[in-house]
mmCIF file of C-alpha atoms in Angstrom:
data_model
loop_
_atom_site.group_PDB
_atom_site.id
_atom_site.type_symbol
_atom_site.label_atom_id
_atom_site.label_comp_id
_atom_site.label_asym_id
_atom_site.label_seq_id
_atom_site.Cartn_x
_atom_site.Cartn_y
_atom_site.Cartn_z
ATOM 1 C CA UNK F 187 -56.644 48.034 57.350
ATOM 2 C CA UNK F 188 -54.476 50.961 59.847
ATOM 3 C CA UNK F 189 -56.630 49.622 62.675
ATOM 4 C CA UNK F 190 -56.069 45.609 61.991
ATOM 5 C CA UNK F 191 -52.516 46.394 61.449
ATOM 6 C CA UNK F 192 -52.096 48.275 64.950
ATOM 7 C CA UNK F 193 -53.657 45.263 66.054
ATOM 8 C CA UNK F 194 -51.789 42.866 64.808
ATOM 9 C CA UNK F 195 -48.431 45.045 66.162
ATOM 10 C CA UNK F 196 -49.674 45.139 69.602
ATOM 11 C CA UNK F 197 -50.690 41.031 69.548
ATOM 12 C CA UNK F 198 -46.753 40.528 68.796
ATOM 13 C CA UNK F 199 -45.626 43.219 71.715
ATOM 14 C CA UNK F 200 -47.579 41.246 74.111
ATOM 15 C CA UNK F 201 -46.027 37.968 73.105
ATOM 16 C CA UNK F 202 -42.364 39.752 73.426
ATOM 17 C CA UNK F 203 -43.166 40.835 76.691
ATOM 18 C CA UNK F 204 -43.537 37.348 77.830
ATOM 19 C CA UNK F 205 -40.530 35.659 75.841
ATOM 20 C CA UNK F 206 -40.218 32.584 78.107
ATOM 21 C CA UNK F 207 -43.836 32.106 79.147
ATOM 22 C CA UNK F 208 -44.132 31.960 75.264
ATOM 23 C CA UNK F 209 -41.426 29.789 73.969
ATOM 24 C CA UNK F 210 -42.722 27.234 76.780
ATOM 25 C CA UNK F 211 -46.363 27.225 75.625
ATOM 26 C CA UNK F 212 -45.456 26.748 71.894
ATOM 27 C CA UNK F 213 -42.896 24.044 73.392
ATOM 28 C CA UNK F 214 -45.868 21.764 73.014
ATOM 29 C CA UNK F 215 -46.867 22.397 69.430
ATOM 30 C CA UNK F 216 -42.945 22.098 68.594
ATOM 31 C CA UNK F 217 -42.597 18.646 69.799
ATOM 32 C CA UNK F 218 -45.747 17.739 68.259
ATOM 33 C CA UNK F 219 -45.183 19.189 64.850
ATOM 34 C CA UNK F 220 -41.773 17.211 64.777
ATOM 35 C CA UNK F 221 -42.933 13.936 65.932
ATOM 36 C CA UNK F 222 -45.609 14.192 63.138
ATOM 37 C CA UNK F 223 -42.495 15.036 60.430
ATOM 38 C CA UNK F 224 -40.137 12.438 61.820
ATOM 39 C CA UNK F 225 -42.971 9.771 62.295
ATOM 40 C CA UNK F 226 -43.918 10.378 58.741
ATOM 41 C CA UNK F 227 -40.410 10.313 57.554
ATOM 42 C CA UNK F 228 -39.645 7.133 58.940
ATOM 43 C CA UNK F 229 -42.951 5.262 58.173
ATOM 44 C CA UNK F 230 -42.428 6.353 54.347
ATOM 45 C CA UNK F 231 -38.726 5.312 54.391
ATOM 46 C CA UNK F 232 -39.355 2.346 55.626
ATOM 47 C CA UNK F 233 -41.927 1.338 53.168
ATOM 48 C CA UNK F 234 -39.365 2.523 50.140
ATOM 49 C CA UNK F 235 -36.983 0.482 51.656
ATOM 50 C CA UNK F 236 -39.218 -2.644 51.411
ATOM 51 C CA UNK F 237 -40.673 -1.747 48.285
ATOM 52 C CA UNK F 238 -37.290 -1.421 46.794
ATOM 53 C CA UNK F 239 -36.117 -5.216 48.470
ATOM 54 C CA UNK F 240 -39.335 -6.680 46.865
ATOM 55 C CA UNK F 241 -38.717 -5.183 43.660
ATOM 56 C CA UNK F 242 -34.667 -6.183 43.323
ATOM 57 C CA UNK F 243 -36.061 -9.832 42.992
ATOM 58 C CA UNK F 244 -37.577 -8.864 39.512
ATOM 59 C CA UNK F 245 -39.579 -6.650 37.802
ATOM 60 C CA UNK F 246 -43.220 -7.888 36.766
ATOM 61 C CA UNK F 247 -42.148 -11.162 37.913
ATOM 62 C CA UNK F 248 -44.220 -14.622 39.484
ATOM 63 C CA UNK F 249 -42.903 -16.994 41.231
ATOM 64 C CA UNK F 250 -43.679 -20.918 40.560
ATOM 65 C CA UNK F 251 -42.883 -23.167 43.417
ATOM 66 C CA UNK F 252 -43.782 -26.803 44.179
ATOM 67 C CA UNK F 253 -46.693 -27.123 46.676
ATOM 68 C CA UNK F 254 -47.361 -29.764 49.250
ATOM 69 C CA UNK F 255 -47.818 -33.284 48.223
ATOM 70 C CA UNK F 256 -49.770 -36.165 50.132
ATOM 71 C CA UNK F 257 -48.557 -39.673 49.605
ATOM 72 C CA UNK F 258 -49.876 -42.947 51.422
ATOM 73 C CA UNK F 259 -51.833 -40.596 54.091
ATOM 74 C CA UNK F 260 -48.282 -38.325 54.596
ATOM 75 C CA UNK F 261 -48.756 -35.045 54.005
ATOM 76 C CA UNK F 262 -45.331 -33.026 53.253
ATOM 77 C CA UNK F 263 -45.021 -29.290 53.558
ATOM 78 C CA UNK F 264 -44.303 -26.649 50.253
ATOM 79 C CA UNK F 265 -41.678 -27.282 48.159
ATOM 80 C CA UNK F 266 -40.807 -30.748 49.656
ATOM 81 C CA UNK F 267 -41.691 -32.732 46.677
ATOM 82 C CA UNK F 268 -40.159 -31.815 43.232
ATOM 83 C CA UNK F 269 -43.719 -31.510 41.185
ATOM 84 C CA UNK F 270 -42.269 -29.023 38.918
ATOM 85 C CA UNK F 271 -40.276 -29.712 35.928
ATOM 86 C CA UNK F 272 -38.426 -28.381 32.776
ATOM 87 C CA UNK F 273 -40.995 -30.182 30.717
ATOM 88 C CA UNK F 274 -43.537 -27.301 32.818
ATOM 89 C CA UNK F 275 -41.432 -24.582 32.357
ATOM 90 C CA UNK F 276 -41.451 -24.954 28.683
ATOM 91 C CA UNK F 277 -45.123 -25.758 28.547
ATOM 92 C CA UNK F 278 -45.351 -22.384 30.005
ATOM 93 C CA UNK F 279 -42.984 -20.570 28.161
ATOM 94 C CA UNK F 280 -45.141 -21.999 24.766
ATOM 95 C CA UNK F 281 -49.014 -21.086 25.936
ATOM 96 C CA UNK F 282 -48.872 -18.571 28.306
ATOM 97 C CA UNK F 283 -48.610 -14.983 28.124
ATOM 98 C CA UNK F 284 -44.391 -14.614 29.522
ATOM 99 C CA UNK F 285 -42.013 -12.378 28.184
ATOM 100 C CA UNK F 286 -38.940 -14.532 30.033
ATOM 101 C CA UNK F 287 -39.108 -17.498 31.817
ATOM 102 C CA UNK F 288 -35.970 -19.270 33.563
ATOM 103 C CA UNK F 289 -36.125 -22.295 36.134
ATOM 104 C CA UNK F 290 -33.693 -22.682 38.944
ATOM 105 C CA UNK F 291 -32.087 -25.699 41.356
ATOM 106 C CA UNK F 292 -30.825 -24.887 44.290
ATOM 107 C CA UNK F 293 -28.475 -26.552 47.206
ATOM 108 C CA UNK F 294 -26.672 -25.373 50.299
ATOM 109 C CA UNK F 295 -22.903 -26.557 48.900
ATOM 110 C CA UNK F 296 -19.255 -25.869 50.471
ATOM 111 C CA UNK F 297 -17.425 -23.495 48.011
ATOM 112 C CA UNK F 298 -13.305 -23.560 48.170
ATOM 113 C CA UNK F 299 -11.053 -21.107 46.752
ATOM 114 C CA UNK F 300 -7.526 -21.103 48.075
ATOM 115 C CA UNK F 301 -7.534 -21.699 51.367
ATOM 116 C CA UNK F 302 -10.796 -20.129 52.091
ATOM 117 C CA UNK F 303 -14.152 -21.900 52.146
ATOM 118 C CA UNK F 304 -17.811 -20.430 52.392
ATOM 119 C CA UNK F 305 -21.359 -22.390 52.867
ATOM 120 C CA UNK F 306 -23.544 -20.851 50.224
ATOM 121 C CA UNK F 307 -26.334 -21.538 48.057
ATOM 122 C CA UNK F 308 -25.572 -23.234 44.754
ATOM 123 C CA UNK F 309 -27.776 -22.167 42.233
ATOM 124 C CA UNK F 310 -28.119 -23.777 38.478
ATOM 125 C CA UNK F 311 -30.116 -21.545 36.497
ATOM 126 C CA UNK F 312 -30.765 -21.307 32.618
ATOM 127 C CA UNK F 313 -28.906 -18.528 30.593
ATOM 128 C CA UNK F 314 -32.331 -16.468 30.769
ATOM 129 C CA UNK F 315 -31.460 -15.711 34.586
ATOM 130 C CA UNK F 316 -29.931 -12.294 34.896
ATOM 131 C CA UNK F 317 -32.628 -10.798 32.470
ATOM 132 C CA UNK F 318 -35.991 -12.535 34.095
ATOM 133 C CA UNK F 319 -34.493 -11.556 37.497
ATOM 134 C CA UNK F 320 -33.094 -8.140 36.295
ATOM 135 C CA UNK F 321 -29.881 -9.017 37.830
ATOM 136 C CA UNK F 322 -26.808 -7.571 36.015
ATOM 137 C CA UNK F 323 -23.539 -8.650 35.798
ATOM 138 C CA UNK F 324 -20.583 -6.371 37.602
ATOM 139 C CA UNK F 325 -17.544 -8.115 35.595
ATOM 140 C CA UNK F 326 -17.408 -11.075 33.735
ATOM 141 C CA UNK F 327 -19.820 -12.626 31.492
ATOM 142 C CA UNK F 328 -22.931 -14.820 32.419
ATOM 143 C CA UNK F 329 -22.786 -17.931 30.743
ATOM 144 C CA UNK F 330 -24.832 -18.670 27.287
ATOM 145 C CA UNK F 331 -26.532 -21.064 25.432
ATOM 146 C CA UNK F 332 -23.410 -23.415 24.933
ATOM 147 C CA UNK F 333 -22.362 -23.236 28.272
ATOM 148 C CA UNK F 334 -26.080 -24.743 29.152
ATOM 149 C CA UNK F 335 -25.665 -27.477 26.415
ATOM 150 C CA UNK F 336 -22.363 -28.583 27.400
ATOM 151 C CA UNK F 337 -22.717 -28.636 30.977
ATOM 152 C CA UNK F 338 -19.978 -26.071 31.041
ATOM 153 C CA UNK F 339 -18.313 -26.215 34.431
ATOM 154 C CA UNK F 340 -18.433 -22.229 34.758
ATOM 155 C CA UNK F 341 -19.746 -20.210 37.424
ATOM 156 C CA UNK F 342 -20.787 -16.469 38.690
ATOM 157 C CA UNK F 343 -20.427 -15.147 42.180
ATOM 158 C CA UNK F 344 -22.595 -13.296 44.147
ATOM 159 C CA UNK F 345 -21.160 -10.382 46.038
ATOM 160 C CA UNK F 346 -21.417 -11.668 49.679
ATOM 161 C CA UNK F 347 -19.507 -14.833 48.675
ATOM 162 C CA UNK F 348 -16.691 -12.614 46.996
ATOM 163 C CA UNK F 349 -15.863 -10.951 50.428
ATOM 164 C CA UNK F 350 -15.665 -14.103 52.191
ATOM 165 C CA UNK F 351 -13.453 -15.615 49.598
ATOM 166 C CA UNK F 352 -11.369 -13.560 47.894
ATOM 167 C CA UNK F 353 -8.787 -11.338 49.394
ATOM 168 C CA UNK F 354 -9.256 -7.522 48.876
ATOM 169 C CA UNK F 355 -7.828 -6.109 45.443
ATOM 170 C CA UNK F 356 -7.694 -9.622 43.912
ATOM 171 C CA UNK F 357 -9.285 -10.001 40.524
ATOM 172 C CA UNK F 358 -11.175 -13.682 41.325
ATOM 173 C CA UNK F 359 -12.718 -13.625 36.805
ATOM 174 C CA UNK F 360 -11.032 -16.866 35.867
ATOM 175 C CA UNK F 361 -9.900 -18.124 38.943
ATOM 176 C CA UNK F 362 -10.866 -21.864 39.748
ATOM 177 C CA UNK F 363 -13.118 -22.704 42.736
ATOM 178 C CA UNK F 364 -14.191 -26.110 44.082
ATOM 179 C CA UNK F 365 -18.051 -26.476 44.622
ATOM 180 C CA UNK F 366 -18.761 -29.820 46.602
ATOM 181 C CA UNK F 367 -15.249 -30.929 45.263
ATOM 182 C CA UNK F 368 -16.007 -29.577 41.322
ATOM 183 C CA UNK F 369 -13.694 -27.465 40.139
ATOM 184 C CA UNK F 370 -15.311 -24.474 38.226
ATOM 185 C CA UNK F 371 -14.002 -21.393 36.280
ATOM 186 C CA UNK F 372 -15.217 -18.100 37.657
ATOM 187 C CA UNK F 373 -16.279 -16.146 34.370
ATOM 188 C CA UNK F 374 -18.139 -13.166 36.178
ATOM 189 C CA UNK F 375 -19.448 -11.296 39.107
ATOM 190 C CA UNK F 376 -22.959 -10.318 39.812
ATOM 191 C CA UNK F 377 -24.166 -6.876 40.710
ATOM 192 C CA UNK F 378 -24.791 -6.267 44.332
ATOM 193 C CA UNK F 379 -28.622 -7.234 45.012
ATOM 194 C CA UNK F 380 -29.068 -6.705 48.552
ATOM 195 C CA UNK F 381 -31.423 -8.473 51.048
ATOM 196 C CA UNK F 382 -35.272 -9.490 50.181
ATOM 197 C CA UNK F 383 -38.138 -8.152 52.247
ATOM 198 C CA UNK F 384 -37.696 -11.163 54.225
ATOM 199 C CA UNK F 385 -34.188 -11.001 55.047
ATOM 200 C CA UNK F 386 -32.611 -13.076 52.596
ATOM 201 C CA UNK F 387 -29.085 -12.083 51.569
ATOM 202 C CA UNK F 388 -29.442 -12.385 47.413
ATOM 203 C CA UNK F 389 -25.591 -12.083 46.838
ATOM 204 C CA UNK F 390 -24.869 -15.045 49.160
ATOM 205 C CA UNK F 391 -24.842 -17.167 45.770
ATOM 206 C CA UNK F 392 -22.903 -19.363 43.461
ATOM 207 C CA UNK F 393 -24.671 -19.445 39.951
ATOM 208 C CA UNK F 394 -23.945 -21.982 36.981
ATOM 209 C CA UNK F 395 -25.874 -23.514 34.440
ATOM 210 C CA UNK F 396 -28.515 -25.785 34.604
ATOM 211 C CA UNK F 397 -27.355 -28.982 33.166
ATOM 212 C CA UNK F 398 -23.945 -28.721 35.238
ATOM 213 C CA UNK F 399 -26.091 -28.375 38.696
ATOM 214 C CA UNK F 400 -28.200 -31.335 37.724
ATOM 215 C CA UNK F 401 -25.554 -33.473 36.277
ATOM 216 C CA UNK F 402 -22.308 -32.853 37.945
ATOM 217 C CA UNK F 403 -23.147 -31.132 41.169
ATOM 218 C CA UNK F 404 -26.226 -31.060 43.292
ATOM 219 C CA UNK F 405 -27.551 -34.417 41.976
ATOM 220 C CA UNK F 406 -31.097 -35.504 41.604
ATOM 221 C CA UNK F 407 -33.081 -38.408 41.726
ATOM 222 C CA UNK F 408 -35.260 -37.632 39.419
ATOM 223 C CA UNK F 409 -33.942 -35.685 36.335
ATOM 224 C CA UNK F 410 -35.682 -32.673 34.829
ATOM 225 C CA UNK F 411 -37.118 -31.503 38.216
ATOM 226 C CA UNK F 412 -36.554 -28.180 39.432
ATOM 227 C CA UNK F 413 -36.995 -26.241 42.526
ATOM 228 C CA UNK F 414 -38.380 -22.873 41.315
ATOM 229 C CA UNK F 415 -39.784 -21.318 38.350
ATOM 230 C CA UNK F 416 -39.259 -17.657 37.416
ATOM 231 C CA UNK F 417 -41.642 -16.081 34.552
ATOM 232 C CA UNK F 418 -41.820 -12.590 33.761
ATOM 233 C CA UNK F 419 -44.582 -10.143 31.721
ATOM 234 C CA UNK F 420 -43.957 -7.611 29.581
ATOM 235 C CA UNK F 421 -46.054 -4.856 31.697
ATOM 236 C CA UNK F 422 -47.312 -5.405 35.483
ATOM 237 C CA UNK F 423 -50.707 -5.205 33.905
ATOM 238 C CA UNK F 424 -50.433 -8.745 32.272
ATOM 239 C CA UNK F 425 -49.675 -10.170 35.738
ATOM 240 C CA UNK F 426 -53.023 -11.496 36.082
ATOM 241 C CA UNK F 427 -53.710 -12.949 32.622
ATOM 242 C CA UNK F 428 -50.276 -14.887 33.141
ATOM 243 C CA UNK F 429 -51.205 -16.238 36.512
ATOM 244 C CA UNK F 430 -54.094 -17.395 35.638
ATOM 245 C CA UNK F 431 -52.762 -18.888 32.518
ATOM 246 C CA UNK F 432 -50.250 -20.820 34.423
ATOM 247 C CA UNK F 433 -52.369 -22.513 37.121
ATOM 248 C CA UNK F 434 -55.098 -23.433 34.450
ATOM 249 C CA UNK F 435 -51.629 -25.323 32.387
ATOM 250 C CA UNK F 436 -50.072 -27.071 35.778
ATOM 251 C CA UNK F 437 -53.532 -28.050 36.927
ATOM 252 C CA UNK F 438 -53.957 -29.961 33.761
ATOM 253 C CA UNK F 439 -50.662 -31.288 33.176
ATOM 254 C CA UNK F 440 -50.104 -32.344 36.675
ATOM 255 C CA UNK F 441 -53.671 -33.857 36.126
ATOM 256 C CA UNK F 442 -55.147 -32.696 39.782
ATOM 257 C CA UNK F 443 -58.930 -33.763 40.074
ATOM 258 C CA UNK F 444 -61.422 -31.041 40.941
ATOM 259 C CA UNK F 445 -61.363 -30.501 44.643
ATOM 260 C CA UNK F 446 -57.784 -31.260 45.212
ATOM 261 C CA UNK F 447 -54.944 -29.175 46.526
ATOM 262 C CA UNK F 448 -52.590 -27.706 43.505
ATOM 263 C CA UNK F 449 -49.191 -29.307 44.102
ATOM 264 C CA UNK F 450 -47.792 -25.930 42.884
ATOM 265 C CA UNK F 451 -47.915 -22.160 44.263
ATOM 266 C CA UNK F 452 -48.067 -19.547 41.732
ATOM 267 C CA UNK F 453 -46.804 -15.984 43.966
ATOM 268 C CA UNK F 454 -47.270 -12.645 42.442
ATOM 269 C CA UNK F 455 -44.586 -10.160 43.858
ATOM 270 C CA UNK F 456 -46.919 -7.298 43.112
ATOM 271 C CA UNK F 457 -49.337 -8.496 45.608
ATOM 272 C CA UNK F 458 -46.589 -8.812 48.451
ATOM 273 C CA UNK F 459 -45.229 -5.803 47.626
ATOM 274 C CA UNK F 460 -49.134 -4.411 48.023
ATOM 275 C CA UNK F 461 -49.131 -6.584 51.350
ATOM 276 C CA UNK F 462 -46.175 -4.783 52.824
ATOM 277 C CA UNK F 463 -47.490 -1.797 51.868
ATOM 278 C CA UNK F 464 -50.930 -1.843 53.717
ATOM 279 C CA UNK F 465 -48.980 -3.145 56.626
ATOM 280 C CA UNK F 466 -46.243 -0.109 56.409
ATOM 281 C CA UNK F 467 -49.178 2.529 56.132
ATOM 282 C CA UNK F 468 -50.901 1.027 58.876
ATOM 283 C CA UNK F 469 -47.944 1.334 61.199
ATOM 284 C CA UNK F 470 -47.503 4.791 59.943
ATOM 285 C CA UNK F 471 -51.211 6.053 60.528
ATOM 286 C CA UNK F 472 -50.169 4.583 64.166
ATOM 287 C CA UNK F 473 -47.330 6.589 64.815
ATOM 288 C CA UNK F 474 -49.120 9.568 63.161
ATOM 289 C CA UNK F 475 -51.817 9.120 65.630
ATOM 290 C CA UNK F 476 -49.684 9.025 68.809
ATOM 291 C CA UNK F 477 -47.359 11.983 67.096
ATOM 292 C CA UNK F 478 -50.906 14.116 66.740
ATOM 293 C CA UNK F 479 -51.821 13.668 70.538
ATOM 294 C CA UNK F 480 -48.632 15.876 71.399
ATOM 295 C CA UNK F 481 -50.388 18.701 69.087
ATOM 296 C CA UNK F 482 -53.747 18.497 71.155
ATOM 297 C CA UNK F 483 -51.933 19.026 74.234
ATOM 298 C CA UNK F 484 -49.828 21.780 72.699
ATOM 299 C CA UNK F 485 -52.937 22.876 71.656
ATOM 300 C CA UNK F 486 -54.711 23.048 74.901
ATOM 301 C CA UNK F 487 -51.282 24.232 76.567
ATOM 302 C CA UNK F 488 -51.531 27.253 74.553
ATOM 303 C CA UNK F 489 -55.973 28.009 75.676
ATOM 304 C CA UNK F 490 -54.228 27.358 79.423
ATOM 305 C CA UNK F 491 -51.777 30.466 78.741
ATOM 306 C CA UNK F 492 -54.142 32.713 76.949
ATOM 307 C CA UNK F 493 -56.918 32.573 79.397
ATOM 308 C CA UNK F 494 -54.118 33.675 82.009
ATOM 309 C CA UNK F 495 -53.052 36.029 79.874
ATOM 310 C CA UNK F 496 -56.590 37.536 79.418
ATOM 311 C CA UNK F 497 -57.109 37.372 83.358
ATOM 312 C CA UNK F 498 -53.872 39.108 83.600
ATOM 313 C CA UNK F 499 -54.442 41.794 81.142
ATOM 314 C CA UNK F 500 -58.411 42.434 82.081
ATOM 315 C CA UNK F 501 -57.545 46.072 83.424
ATOM 316 C CA UNK F 502 -55.628 46.808 80.245
ATOM 317 C CA UNK F 503 -58.400 45.178 78.151
ATOM 318 C CA UNK F 504 -61.547 47.651 80.261
ATOM 319 C CA UNK F 505 -59.193 50.611 79.344
ATOM 320 C CA UNK F 506 -58.945 49.666 75.713
ATOM 321 C CA UNK F 507 -62.371 49.097 75.424
ATOM 322 C CA UNK F 508 -63.343 52.467 77.346
ATOM 323 C CA UNK F 509 -61.120 54.035 74.799
ATOM 324 C CA UNK F 510 -62.941 53.037 71.689
ATOM 325 C CA UNK F 511 -61.727 49.701 70.923
ATOM 326 C CA UNK F 512 -64.183 47.530 69.791
ATOM 327 C CA UNK F 513 -65.317 43.849 70.738
ATOM 328 C CA UNK F 514 -63.797 42.376 67.729
ATOM 329 C CA UNK F 515 -60.578 44.289 67.691
ATOM 330 C CA UNK F 516 -59.999 42.401 71.386
ATOM 331 C CA UNK F 517 -60.893 39.215 69.935
ATOM 332 C CA UNK F 518 -58.835 39.965 66.968
ATOM 333 C CA UNK F 519 -55.509 40.803 69.125
ATOM 334 C CA UNK F 520 -55.969 37.327 71.287
ATOM 335 C CA UNK F 521 -56.770 35.476 68.173
ATOM 336 C CA UNK F 522 -53.457 36.701 66.325
ATOM 337 C CA UNK F 523 -51.630 35.735 69.786
ATOM 338 C CA UNK F 524 -52.709 32.558 69.896
ATOM 339 C CA UNK F 525 -52.099 32.042 66.482
ATOM 340 C CA UNK F 526 -48.425 33.211 66.266
ATOM 341 C CA UNK F 527 -47.545 31.042 69.122
ATOM 342 C CA UNK F 528 -48.771 28.184 67.109
ATOM 343 C CA UNK F 529 -47.222 29.250 63.700
ATOM 344 C CA UNK F 530 -44.226 30.261 65.227
ATOM 345 C CA UNK F 531 -44.258 26.450 66.792
ATOM 346 C CA UNK F 532 -45.427 24.827 63.839
ATOM 347 C CA UNK F 533 -42.222 26.317 61.946
ATOM 348 C CA UNK F 534 -39.816 25.532 64.632
ATOM 349 C CA UNK F 535 -41.561 21.820 64.495
ATOM 350 C CA UNK F 536 -40.689 21.525 60.997
ATOM 351 C CA UNK F 537 -36.932 22.391 61.476
ATOM 352 C CA UNK F 538 -36.451 19.861 64.279
ATOM 353 C CA UNK F 539 -38.507 17.579 62.846
ATOM 354 C CA UNK F 540 -35.959 17.756 59.434
ATOM 355 C CA UNK F 541 -32.747 17.915 61.745
ATOM 356 C CA UNK F 542 -34.287 14.693 63.820
ATOM 357 C CA UNK F 543 -35.367 12.768 60.530
ATOM 358 C CA UNK F 544 -31.683 13.209 59.398
ATOM 359 C CA UNK F 545 -30.250 12.211 62.919
ATOM 360 C CA UNK F 546 -31.819 8.977 62.702
ATOM 361 C CA UNK F 547 -31.294 8.104 59.250
ATOM 362 C CA UNK F 548 -27.071 9.158 60.162
ATOM 363 C CA UNK F 549 -26.839 7.580 63.756
ATOM 364 C CA UNK F 550 -29.402 4.635 63.377
ATOM 365 C CA UNK F 551 -28.944 4.139 59.821
ATOM 366 C CA UNK F 552 -32.465 3.746 59.089
ATOM 367 C CA UNK F 553 -34.136 4.354 56.005
ATOM 368 C CA UNK F 554 -35.932 7.521 56.035
ATOM 369 C CA UNK F 555 -37.375 9.835 53.392
ATOM 370 C CA UNK F 556 -38.803 13.485 54.425
ATOM 371 C CA UNK F 557 -42.693 14.464 53.381
ATOM 372 C CA UNK F 558 -42.983 17.719 52.150
ATOM 373 C CA UNK F 559 -46.941 17.331 52.259
ATOM 374 C CA UNK F 560 -46.620 15.815 55.726
ATOM 375 C CA UNK F 561 -43.989 19.016 56.995
ATOM 376 C CA UNK F 562 -46.703 21.499 55.175
ATOM 377 C CA UNK F 563 -49.596 19.621 56.519
ATOM 378 C CA UNK F 564 -48.210 19.825 60.294
ATOM 379 C CA UNK F 565 -47.241 23.365 59.820
ATOM 380 C CA UNK F 566 -50.873 24.018 58.814
ATOM 381 C CA UNK F 567 -52.538 21.440 61.733
ATOM 382 C CA UNK F 568 -50.881 23.556 63.982
ATOM 383 C CA UNK F 569 -52.097 27.118 62.881
ATOM 384 C CA UNK F 570 -55.380 25.774 62.870
ATOM 385 C CA UNK F 571 -54.844 24.489 66.188
ATOM 386 C CA UNK F 572 -54.172 27.966 67.801
ATOM 387 C CA UNK F 573 -57.141 29.194 65.993
ATOM 388 C CA UNK F 574 -59.679 26.577 67.936
ATOM 389 C CA UNK F 575 -57.921 26.645 71.058
ATOM 390 C CA UNK F 576 -57.813 30.439 71.233
ATOM 391 C CA UNK F 577 -60.839 31.222 70.056
ATOM 392 C CA UNK F 578 -62.121 30.475 73.283
ATOM 393 C CA UNK F 579 -60.083 33.176 75.435
ATOM 394 C CA UNK F 580 -60.403 35.453 72.677
ATOM 395 C CA UNK F 581 -64.178 35.340 72.834
ATOM 396 C CA UNK F 582 -63.677 35.742 76.489
ATOM 397 C CA UNK F 583 -61.202 38.294 76.105
ATOM 398 C CA UNK F 584 -63.967 40.472 73.859
ATOM 399 C CA UNK F 585 -67.004 39.865 75.818
ATOM 400 C CA UNK F 586 -65.625 41.465 79.364
ATOM 401 C CA UNK F 587 -67.696 44.532 80.292
ATOM 402 C CA UNK F 588 -65.742 47.408 80.269
ATOM 403 C CA UNK F 589 -66.577 49.031 83.956
ATOM 404 C CA UNK F 590 -65.972 45.733 85.688
ATOM 405 C CA UNK F 591 -62.392 45.372 83.933
ATOM 406 C CA UNK F 592 -61.771 48.753 84.946
ATOM 407 C CA UNK F 593 -62.193 48.095 88.538
ATOM 408 C CA UNK F 594 -60.054 44.742 88.388
ATOM 409 C CA UNK F 595 -57.323 44.365 90.405
#
């Protein structure tokens, strides 16, 4: 044990004698480990941000939207025709395994408040809308069944609309706004939702009872049609069953012949989230692969310097072998030197990677999430690279002929 300890001490002293060269040798490992930690943190942060944006649409949510239709040989685009109705939504509530359901009609409108105006999306929805979309009210209240039945001129504002219409510090609750020249009383402010995964600002909206929107604001040639139906299930595991039931029900209600395209689309947000996660994982793995090249270059640098060190210390190795040092002691010494270089470089790389991650999050305002397993893994890989690339120089030093080594100048 004493011999091993002395071998370690001798190796560390040799590294300290050439401190600048040792530092430059570690630079490749430092950059490689820092790049791995940073890239994984940025990738995980982006993935979590996208998942949060998708989940902000609602929990266990299914979206049913009108599909493409064909009339007189002309095929319309998705959502161009009003193929969904309130009756369809009621049937889904009655016959399918959904916990909550709401429907919506929307249109781009001009909203006026005082001397301010803003173009936004007006949405007519049912009282169940905040439960289905998991969208709480930040101030005031949401409208109820009484408001829906009486087509009351009441509305709730999204945070973006409040920012553009209302002066800072002013309470908009109870104020009167005009939507397409129809006066509305503001009864609530919706909590901030943020953007969706595809960049839509969910807070740029004015929400009102569906009956009010249909009869007094948005208008429609066919009463009872809807632009979108939202359905939520009790658990995420119930989504596939509910989706199948909804498809079968609407297929029957719309009398769609076999082989013909559906005139509706059912979208599962979990599928969108999984697709987004897969894309994020591919990008993270790609960045990780690129960053790992730096670790490989760092390992090659360690091997190069250790070979140079063996050449420079040939006479020293010969003296040690002549006075009784064994081959394994020489092998172990040079292996310790290579491993020490990589481990110290790995530790410095982890610190640098953490600092770079925080700097990116602060300056670029990118979402980042530090990965402890990635940091530990990068550190351990750095140590393994030191052992792997340091073994050949150490073996070469250990196999030197003592007589030839003593004669080396």
